[in-house]
mmCIF file of C-alpha atoms in Angstrom:
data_model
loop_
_atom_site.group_PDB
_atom_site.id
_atom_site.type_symbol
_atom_site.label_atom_id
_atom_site.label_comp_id
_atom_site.label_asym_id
_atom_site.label_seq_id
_atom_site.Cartn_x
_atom_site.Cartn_y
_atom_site.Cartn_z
ATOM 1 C CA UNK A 25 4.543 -10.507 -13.954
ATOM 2 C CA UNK A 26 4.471 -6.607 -14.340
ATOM 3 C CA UNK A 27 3.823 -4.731 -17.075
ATOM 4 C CA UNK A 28 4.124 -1.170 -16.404
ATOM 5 C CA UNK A 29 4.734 1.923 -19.251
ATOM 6 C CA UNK A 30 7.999 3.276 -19.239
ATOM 7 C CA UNK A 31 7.189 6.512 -18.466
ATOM 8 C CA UNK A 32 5.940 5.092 -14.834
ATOM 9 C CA UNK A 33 9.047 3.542 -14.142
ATOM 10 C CA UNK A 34 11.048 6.551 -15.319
ATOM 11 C CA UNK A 35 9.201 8.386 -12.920
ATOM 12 C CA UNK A 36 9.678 6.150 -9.952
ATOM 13 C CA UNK A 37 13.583 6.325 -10.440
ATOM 14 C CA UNK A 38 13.715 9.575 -10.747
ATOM 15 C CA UNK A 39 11.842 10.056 -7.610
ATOM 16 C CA UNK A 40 13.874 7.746 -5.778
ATOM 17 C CA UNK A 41 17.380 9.980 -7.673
ATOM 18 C CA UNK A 42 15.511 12.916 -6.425
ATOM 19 C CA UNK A 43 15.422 12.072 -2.694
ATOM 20 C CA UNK A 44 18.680 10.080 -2.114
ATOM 21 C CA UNK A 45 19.703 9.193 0.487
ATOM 22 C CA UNK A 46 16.647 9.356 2.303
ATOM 23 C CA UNK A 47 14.119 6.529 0.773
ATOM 24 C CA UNK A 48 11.502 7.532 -1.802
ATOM 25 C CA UNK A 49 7.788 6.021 -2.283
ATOM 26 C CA UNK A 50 4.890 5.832 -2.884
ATOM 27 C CA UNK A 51 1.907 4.084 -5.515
ATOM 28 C CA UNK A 52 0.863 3.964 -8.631
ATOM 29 C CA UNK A 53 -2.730 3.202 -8.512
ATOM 30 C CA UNK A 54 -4.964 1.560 -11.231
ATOM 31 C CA UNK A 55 -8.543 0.496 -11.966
ATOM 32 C CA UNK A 56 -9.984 -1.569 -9.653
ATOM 33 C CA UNK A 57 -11.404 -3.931 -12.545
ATOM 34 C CA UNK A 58 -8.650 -6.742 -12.483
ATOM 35 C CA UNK A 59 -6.393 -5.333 -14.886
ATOM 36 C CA UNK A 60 -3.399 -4.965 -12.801
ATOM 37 C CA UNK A 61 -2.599 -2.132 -15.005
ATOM 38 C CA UNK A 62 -0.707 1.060 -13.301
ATOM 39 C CA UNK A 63 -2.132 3.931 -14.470
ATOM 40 C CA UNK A 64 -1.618 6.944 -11.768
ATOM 41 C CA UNK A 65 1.689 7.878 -10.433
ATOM 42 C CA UNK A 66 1.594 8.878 -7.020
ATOM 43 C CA UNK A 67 4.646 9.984 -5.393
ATOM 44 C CA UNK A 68 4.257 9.970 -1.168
ATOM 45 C CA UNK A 69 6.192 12.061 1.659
ATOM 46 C CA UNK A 70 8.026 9.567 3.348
ATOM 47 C CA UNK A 71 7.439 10.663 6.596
ATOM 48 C CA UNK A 72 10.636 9.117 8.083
ATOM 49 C CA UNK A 73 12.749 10.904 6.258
ATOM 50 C CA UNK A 74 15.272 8.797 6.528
ATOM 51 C CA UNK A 75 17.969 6.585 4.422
ATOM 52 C CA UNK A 76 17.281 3.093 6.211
ATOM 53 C CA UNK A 77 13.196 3.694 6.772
ATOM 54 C CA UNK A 78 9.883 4.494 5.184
ATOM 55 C CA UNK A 79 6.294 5.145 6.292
ATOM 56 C CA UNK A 80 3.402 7.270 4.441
ATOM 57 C CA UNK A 81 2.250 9.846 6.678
ATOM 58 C CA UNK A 82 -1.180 8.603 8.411
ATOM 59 C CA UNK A 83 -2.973 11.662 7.580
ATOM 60 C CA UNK A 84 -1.776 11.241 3.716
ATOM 61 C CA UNK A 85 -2.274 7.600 3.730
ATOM 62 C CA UNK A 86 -5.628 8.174 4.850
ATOM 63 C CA UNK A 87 -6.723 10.787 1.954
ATOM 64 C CA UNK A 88 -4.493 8.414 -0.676
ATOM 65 C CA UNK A 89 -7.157 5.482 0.114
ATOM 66 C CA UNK A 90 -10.230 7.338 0.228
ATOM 67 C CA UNK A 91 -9.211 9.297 -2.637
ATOM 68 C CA UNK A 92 -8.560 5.726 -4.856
ATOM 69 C CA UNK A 93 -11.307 4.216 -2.857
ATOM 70 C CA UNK A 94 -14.032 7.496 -4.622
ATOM 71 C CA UNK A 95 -12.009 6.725 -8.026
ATOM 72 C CA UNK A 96 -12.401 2.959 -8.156
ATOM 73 C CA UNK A 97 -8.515 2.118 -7.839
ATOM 74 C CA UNK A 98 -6.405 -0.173 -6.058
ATOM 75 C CA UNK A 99 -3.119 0.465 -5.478
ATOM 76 C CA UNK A 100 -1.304 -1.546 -8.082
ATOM 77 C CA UNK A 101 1.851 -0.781 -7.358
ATOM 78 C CA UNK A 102 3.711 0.133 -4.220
ATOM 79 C CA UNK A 103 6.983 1.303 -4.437
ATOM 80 C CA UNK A 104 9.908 2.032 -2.100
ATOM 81 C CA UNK A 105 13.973 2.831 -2.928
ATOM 82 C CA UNK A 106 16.481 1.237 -0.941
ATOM 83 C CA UNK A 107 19.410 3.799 -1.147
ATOM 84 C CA UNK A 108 22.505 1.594 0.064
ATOM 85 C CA UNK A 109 21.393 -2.014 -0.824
ATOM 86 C CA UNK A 110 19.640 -4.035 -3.564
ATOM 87 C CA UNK A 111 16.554 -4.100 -4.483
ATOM 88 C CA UNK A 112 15.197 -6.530 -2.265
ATOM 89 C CA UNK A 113 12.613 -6.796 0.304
ATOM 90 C CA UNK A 114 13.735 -6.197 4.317
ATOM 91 C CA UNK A 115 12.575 -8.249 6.969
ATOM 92 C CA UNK A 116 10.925 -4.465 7.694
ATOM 93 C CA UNK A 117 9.382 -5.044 4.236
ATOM 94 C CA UNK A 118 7.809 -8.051 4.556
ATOM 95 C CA UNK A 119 6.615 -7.215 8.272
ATOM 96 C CA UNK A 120 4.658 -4.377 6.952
ATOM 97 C CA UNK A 121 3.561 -5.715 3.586
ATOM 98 C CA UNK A 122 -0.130 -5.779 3.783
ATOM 99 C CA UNK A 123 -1.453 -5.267 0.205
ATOM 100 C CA UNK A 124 -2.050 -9.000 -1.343
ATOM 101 C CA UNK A 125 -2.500 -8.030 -4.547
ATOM 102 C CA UNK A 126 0.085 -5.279 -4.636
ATOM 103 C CA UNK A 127 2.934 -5.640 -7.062
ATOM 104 C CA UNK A 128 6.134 -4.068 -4.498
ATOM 105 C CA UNK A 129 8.592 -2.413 -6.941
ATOM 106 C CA UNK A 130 12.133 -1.981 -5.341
ATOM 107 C CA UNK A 131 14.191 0.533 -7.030
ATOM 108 C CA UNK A 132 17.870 0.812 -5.324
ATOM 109 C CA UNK A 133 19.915 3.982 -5.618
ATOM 110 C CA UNK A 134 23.304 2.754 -4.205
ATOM 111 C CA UNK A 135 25.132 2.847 -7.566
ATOM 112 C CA UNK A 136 24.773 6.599 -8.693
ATOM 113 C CA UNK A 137 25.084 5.376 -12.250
ATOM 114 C CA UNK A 138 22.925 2.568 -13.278
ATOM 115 C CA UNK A 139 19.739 1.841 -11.139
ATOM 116 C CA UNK A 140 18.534 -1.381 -10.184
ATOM 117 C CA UNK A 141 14.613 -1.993 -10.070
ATOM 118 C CA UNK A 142 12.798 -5.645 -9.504
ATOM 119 C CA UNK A 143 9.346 -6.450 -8.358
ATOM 120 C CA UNK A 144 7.723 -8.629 -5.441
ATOM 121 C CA UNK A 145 4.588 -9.965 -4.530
ATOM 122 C CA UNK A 146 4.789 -10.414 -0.332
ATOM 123 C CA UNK A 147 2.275 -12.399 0.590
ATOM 124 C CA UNK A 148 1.828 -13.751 4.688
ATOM 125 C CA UNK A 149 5.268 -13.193 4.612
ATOM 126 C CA UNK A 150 6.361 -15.141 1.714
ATOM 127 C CA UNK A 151 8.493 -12.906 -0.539
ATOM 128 C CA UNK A 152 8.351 -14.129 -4.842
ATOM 129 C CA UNK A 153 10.140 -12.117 -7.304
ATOM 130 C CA UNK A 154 7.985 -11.563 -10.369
ATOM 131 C CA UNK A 155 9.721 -10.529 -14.322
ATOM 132 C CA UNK A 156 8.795 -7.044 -15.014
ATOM 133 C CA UNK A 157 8.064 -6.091 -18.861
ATOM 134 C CA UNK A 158 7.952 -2.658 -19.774
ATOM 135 C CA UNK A 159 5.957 -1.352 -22.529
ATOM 136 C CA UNK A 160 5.765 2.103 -24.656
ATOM 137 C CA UNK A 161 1.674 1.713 -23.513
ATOM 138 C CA UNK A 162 -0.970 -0.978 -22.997
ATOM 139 C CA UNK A 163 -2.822 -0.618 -26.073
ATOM 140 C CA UNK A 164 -1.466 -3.746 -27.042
ATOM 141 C CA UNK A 165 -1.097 -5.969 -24.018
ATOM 142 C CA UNK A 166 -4.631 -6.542 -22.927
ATOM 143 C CA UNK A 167 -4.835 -10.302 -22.943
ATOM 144 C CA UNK A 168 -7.156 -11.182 -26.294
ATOM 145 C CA UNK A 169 -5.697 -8.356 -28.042
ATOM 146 C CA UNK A 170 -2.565 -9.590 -29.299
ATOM 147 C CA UNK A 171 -3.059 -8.788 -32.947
ATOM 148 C CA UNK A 172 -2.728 -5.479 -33.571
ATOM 149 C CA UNK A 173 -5.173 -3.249 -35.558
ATOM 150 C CA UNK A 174 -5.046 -3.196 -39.235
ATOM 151 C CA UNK A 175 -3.160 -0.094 -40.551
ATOM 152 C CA UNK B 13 -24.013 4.067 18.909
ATOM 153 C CA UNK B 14 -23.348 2.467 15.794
ATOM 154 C CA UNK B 15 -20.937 3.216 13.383
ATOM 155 C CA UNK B 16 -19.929 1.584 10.112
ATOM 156 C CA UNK B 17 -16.325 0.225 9.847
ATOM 157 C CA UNK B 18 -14.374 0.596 6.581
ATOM 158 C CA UNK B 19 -12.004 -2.852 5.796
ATOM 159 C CA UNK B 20 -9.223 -3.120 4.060
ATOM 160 C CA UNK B 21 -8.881 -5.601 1.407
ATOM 161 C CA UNK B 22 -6.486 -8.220 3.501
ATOM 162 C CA UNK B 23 -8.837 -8.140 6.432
ATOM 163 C CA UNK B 24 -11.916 -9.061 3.632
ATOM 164 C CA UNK B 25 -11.192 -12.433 4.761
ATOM 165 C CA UNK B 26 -12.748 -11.934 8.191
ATOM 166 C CA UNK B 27 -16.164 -10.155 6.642
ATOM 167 C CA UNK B 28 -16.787 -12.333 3.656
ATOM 168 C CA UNK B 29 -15.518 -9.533 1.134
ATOM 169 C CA UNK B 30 -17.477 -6.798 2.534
ATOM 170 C CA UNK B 31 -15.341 -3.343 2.400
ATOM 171 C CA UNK B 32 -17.462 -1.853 5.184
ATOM 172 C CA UNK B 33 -19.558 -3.655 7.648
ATOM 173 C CA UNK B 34 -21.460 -1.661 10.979
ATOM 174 C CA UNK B 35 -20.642 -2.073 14.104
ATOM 175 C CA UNK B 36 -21.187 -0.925 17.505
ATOM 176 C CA UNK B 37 -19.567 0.945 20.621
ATOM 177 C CA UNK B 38 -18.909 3.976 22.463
ATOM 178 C CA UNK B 39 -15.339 3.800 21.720
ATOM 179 C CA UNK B 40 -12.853 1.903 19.551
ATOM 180 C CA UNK B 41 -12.153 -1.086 21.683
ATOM 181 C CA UNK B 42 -15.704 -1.262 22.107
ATOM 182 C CA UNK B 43 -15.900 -1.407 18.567
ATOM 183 C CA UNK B 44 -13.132 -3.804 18.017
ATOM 184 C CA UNK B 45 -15.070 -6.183 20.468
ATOM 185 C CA UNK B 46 -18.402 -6.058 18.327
ATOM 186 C CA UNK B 47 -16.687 -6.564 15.623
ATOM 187 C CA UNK B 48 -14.636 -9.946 17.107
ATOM 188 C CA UNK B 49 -18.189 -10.567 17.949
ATOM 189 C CA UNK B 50 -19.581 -11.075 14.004
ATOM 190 C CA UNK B 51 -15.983 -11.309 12.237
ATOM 191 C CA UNK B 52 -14.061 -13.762 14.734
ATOM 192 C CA UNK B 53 -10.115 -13.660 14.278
ATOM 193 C CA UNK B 54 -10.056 -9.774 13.437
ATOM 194 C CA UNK B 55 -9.607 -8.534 16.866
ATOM 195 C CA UNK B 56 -6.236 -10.592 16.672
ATOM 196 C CA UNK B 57 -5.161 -8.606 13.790
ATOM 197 C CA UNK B 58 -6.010 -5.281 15.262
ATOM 198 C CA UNK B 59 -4.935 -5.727 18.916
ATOM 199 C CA UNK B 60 -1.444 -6.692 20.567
ATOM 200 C CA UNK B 61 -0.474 -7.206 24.139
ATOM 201 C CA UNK B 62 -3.641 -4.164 24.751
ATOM 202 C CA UNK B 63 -3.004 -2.164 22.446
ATOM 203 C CA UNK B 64 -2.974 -1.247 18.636
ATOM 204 C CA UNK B 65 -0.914 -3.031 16.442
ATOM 205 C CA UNK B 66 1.779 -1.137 15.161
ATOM 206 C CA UNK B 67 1.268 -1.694 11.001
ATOM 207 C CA UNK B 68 -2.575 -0.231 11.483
ATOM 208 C CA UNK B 69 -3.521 2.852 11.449
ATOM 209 C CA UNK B 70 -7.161 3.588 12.729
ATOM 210 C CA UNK B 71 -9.014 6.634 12.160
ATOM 211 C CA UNK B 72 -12.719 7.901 13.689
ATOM 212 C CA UNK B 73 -13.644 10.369 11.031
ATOM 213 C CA UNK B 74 -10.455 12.041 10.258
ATOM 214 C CA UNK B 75 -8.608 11.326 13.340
ATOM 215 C CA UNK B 76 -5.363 8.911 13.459
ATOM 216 C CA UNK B 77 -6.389 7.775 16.581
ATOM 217 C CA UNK B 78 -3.118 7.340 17.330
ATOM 218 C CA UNK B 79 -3.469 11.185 18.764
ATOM 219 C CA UNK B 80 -6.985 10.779 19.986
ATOM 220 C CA UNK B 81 -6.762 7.829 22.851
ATOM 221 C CA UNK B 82 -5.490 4.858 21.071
ATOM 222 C CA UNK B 83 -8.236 2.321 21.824
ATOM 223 C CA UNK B 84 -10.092 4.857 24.326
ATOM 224 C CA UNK B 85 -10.859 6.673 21.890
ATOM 225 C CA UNK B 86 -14.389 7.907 21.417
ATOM 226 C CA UNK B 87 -17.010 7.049 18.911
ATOM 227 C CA UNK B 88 -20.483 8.452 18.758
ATOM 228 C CA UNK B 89 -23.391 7.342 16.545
ATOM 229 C CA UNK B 90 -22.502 7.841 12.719
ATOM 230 C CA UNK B 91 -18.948 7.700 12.973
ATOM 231 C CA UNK B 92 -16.976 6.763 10.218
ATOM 232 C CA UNK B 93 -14.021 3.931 11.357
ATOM 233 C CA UNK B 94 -11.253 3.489 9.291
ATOM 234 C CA UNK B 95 -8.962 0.528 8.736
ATOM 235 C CA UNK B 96 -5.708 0.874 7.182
ATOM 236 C CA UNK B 97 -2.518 -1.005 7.095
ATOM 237 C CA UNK B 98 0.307 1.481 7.471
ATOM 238 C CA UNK B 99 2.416 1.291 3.906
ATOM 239 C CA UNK B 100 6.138 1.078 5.354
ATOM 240 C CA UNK B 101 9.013 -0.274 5.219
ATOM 241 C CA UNK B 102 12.961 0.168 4.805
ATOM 242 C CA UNK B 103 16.079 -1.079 4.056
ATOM 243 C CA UNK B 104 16.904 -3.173 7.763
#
């Protein structure tokens, strides 16, 4: 499962809004500390610049890692719009999916009006859709902390 | 000339966890051939029909080497190498 804030997935659809028709990504990286929590929106060039394609520029991919890599992150999520189809993963997708612990967020853009967004873990090729929860924060969805604090 | 070699995490599997192991060579194949040499199976991961694969991206330093001789390229003695899958995708 992901649990992401809903300001992070408000900003991931509005990136992917923001550069239809061409495909948006990018990552949203988070502590390295095995909280799968995304934290840090990071929205990438897609250097393909194109409706059907993606790719992070090599010289940007290059700082993005060393940067997370100086800051103790992962990348927690990785996310990509498909502009004319659903929000599932390519064969293109799954070639190129190289992050095993990596949740993929697809957000598609094809219906101006309502988007669709789903999540993916791609793993030696083996595609498994995954519920995504979205909360106001994560204060209270660290596992142990289920009772919240006394007012 | 050695040189230390940055991995990323789903090539771990081939150097026991380690992010960055050294390695030696005076240029990237060089490299890639040391490091078949203590981490078998990489090399397979890396290389394809004599060449790069196309979902990694390798940099010396700074350099994509991509723009800098592919597998020719040069290395010399403190070199950084850099291992990343390329993040891409798309709709077909």
């Amino acid at each position: 499962m992901l649990t992401i804030r809903r300001d992070l997935v408000e900003a991931m659809v509005a990136h992917a809004r923001r550069d239809h028709p061409d495909e948006a990504c990018g990552v949203i990286a988070g502590a390295d500390d095995g909280t799968d929590r995304p934290e840090r929106f990071i929205p990438m060039l897609n250097a393909a610049r194109s409706p059907t394609f993606y790719e992070f520029d090599s010289a940007d991919l290059l700082k993005l890692y060393r940067e997370m890599g100086a800051n103790d992150e992962v990348p927690v999520v990785i996310y990509h719009s498909h502009t004319a189809t659903e929000a599932y993963p390519s064969r293109t997708d799954v070639a190129y999916a190289s992050e095993p612990f990596a949740h993929y967020v697809l957000v598609s853009t094809r219906d101006p009006e309502a988007h669709e967004l789903r999540s993916y873990r791609i793993v030696d090729g083996v595609i498994t859709e995954e519920p995504v929860e979205v909360v106001e924060s994560y204060e209270f969805t660290h596992p142990g902390q289920d009772d919240p604090p006394q007012e | 000339m050695a040189v230390t070699v940055s991995i990323p995490t789903i090539l771990r599997t081939h150097t026991g966890g380690e992010k960055s192991v050294p390695a030696a060579g005076s240029t990237l194949a060089e490299v890639i051939d040391d490091l078949e040499a203590n981490h078998g199976g990489i090399k397979g991961r890396l290389v394809k029909d004599g060449t790069l694969h196309r979902f990694v991206n390798v940099y010396v330093n700074d350099e994509d080497v991509r723009f800098s001789g592919g597998l020719e390229a040069k290395v010399a003695d403190g070199d950084n190498v850099t291992i990343l899958p390329a993040v891409a995708g798309g709709a077909r």
